Structures are given as C-alpha cells and as structure tokens.
Short mmCIF file of C-alpha atoms in Angstrom, two decimals:
data_model
loop_
_atom_site.label_atom_id
_atom_site.label_comp_id
_atom_site.label_asym_id
_atom_site.label_seq_id
_atom_site.Cartn_x
_atom_site.Cartn_y
_atom_site.Cartn_z
CA MET R 30 -78.26 -102.08 24.44
CA ALA R 31 -79.03 -102.28 21.50
CA ALA R 32 -75.92 -101.12 20.51
CA HIS R 33 -74.75 -104.17 22.70
CA LEU R 34 -76.99 -106.70 20.94
CA VAL R 35 -75.89 -105.93 17.02
CA ARG R 36 -72.69 -106.67 18.82
CA ILE R 37 -73.00 -109.53 19.75
CA GLY R 38 -74.93 -111.46 16.97
CA PRO R 39 -76.24 -114.33 16.44
CA PRO R 40 -74.88 -116.82 19.60
CA ARG R 41 -72.28 -117.93 18.29
CA PRO R 42 -71.55 -122.47 17.90
CA TYR R 43 -69.15 -124.05 21.09
CA ASP R 44 -66.07 -124.21 19.63
CA PRO R 45 -64.54 -126.75 22.67
CA GLY R 46 -60.62 -125.58 21.51
CA THR R 47 -60.91 -121.82 22.55
CA THR R 48 -61.97 -123.58 25.94
CA LEU R 49 -59.36 -125.77 26.31
CA PRO R 50 -55.66 -125.58 27.05
CA SER R 51 -54.02 -125.80 23.17
CA ARG R 52 -51.18 -126.21 21.72
CA ASP R 53 -52.49 -125.27 18.75
CA GLU R 54 -51.51 -121.32 17.50
CA ALA R 55 -54.73 -120.28 16.88
CA HIS R 56 -56.14 -120.99 19.97
CA ALA R 57 -53.46 -120.85 22.63
CA PRO R 58 -54.45 -120.41 25.93
CA MET R 59 -54.33 -117.10 27.42
CA TRP R 60 -54.09 -117.76 30.99
CA ILE R 61 -50.86 -117.51 31.27
CA PRO R 62 -49.62 -114.31 30.17
CA GLY R 63 -52.80 -112.85 31.80
CA ALA R 64 -51.33 -114.01 35.20
CA ILE R 65 -48.68 -112.65 34.34
CA ALA R 66 -49.16 -108.86 32.62
CA VAL R 67 -51.09 -109.10 36.34
CA LEU R 68 -48.21 -109.72 38.51
CA ALA R 69 -45.98 -107.31 36.80
CA GLY R 70 -48.55 -104.81 37.43
CA ASN R 71 -49.57 -105.67 41.05
CA LEU R 72 -44.79 -105.42 41.09
CA LEU R 73 -44.87 -102.35 39.40
CA GLU R 74 -47.78 -100.24 41.79
CA GLY R 75 -45.81 -101.31 44.85
CA ALA R 76 -42.64 -100.79 43.70
CA LEU R 77 -44.13 -97.39 42.80
CA LEU R 78 -45.51 -96.79 46.43
CA LEU R 79 -42.58 -98.15 47.89
CA LEU R 80 -40.30 -94.95 46.40
CA LEU R 81 -42.90 -92.03 46.63
CA GLY R 82 -43.38 -92.50 49.40
CA GLY R 83 -47.19 -93.53 49.50
#
C-alpha cells in the first residue's frame, strides 16, 4: 500500500486537455487505438479457436 501511495504521488490539478478528445499531438485521444486493439484481439482469438478446434 505504501509503494502505491508513493507511486501515485500528490493529486495533480485537473487538466481538461487529457480527458476531452483533442487533435493535439500531446493530448491525442486513446479510445480509437484501444477499440482497434480489442477488436483485433477478439478476431485473432476467434480465428485461433476455429483453427485449433477449441
């Protein structure tokens, strides 16, 4: 618990640029690459299950 508290550190001020979709390179939204990764992983898992007869 102590290591976690040291790692997270003191609370940071709210930055709306990190939560709102933005076209800025420093605050790029990550939900599109995340959704693509999830879909690709599901497709790969389904293909492997079909090939391996699982």
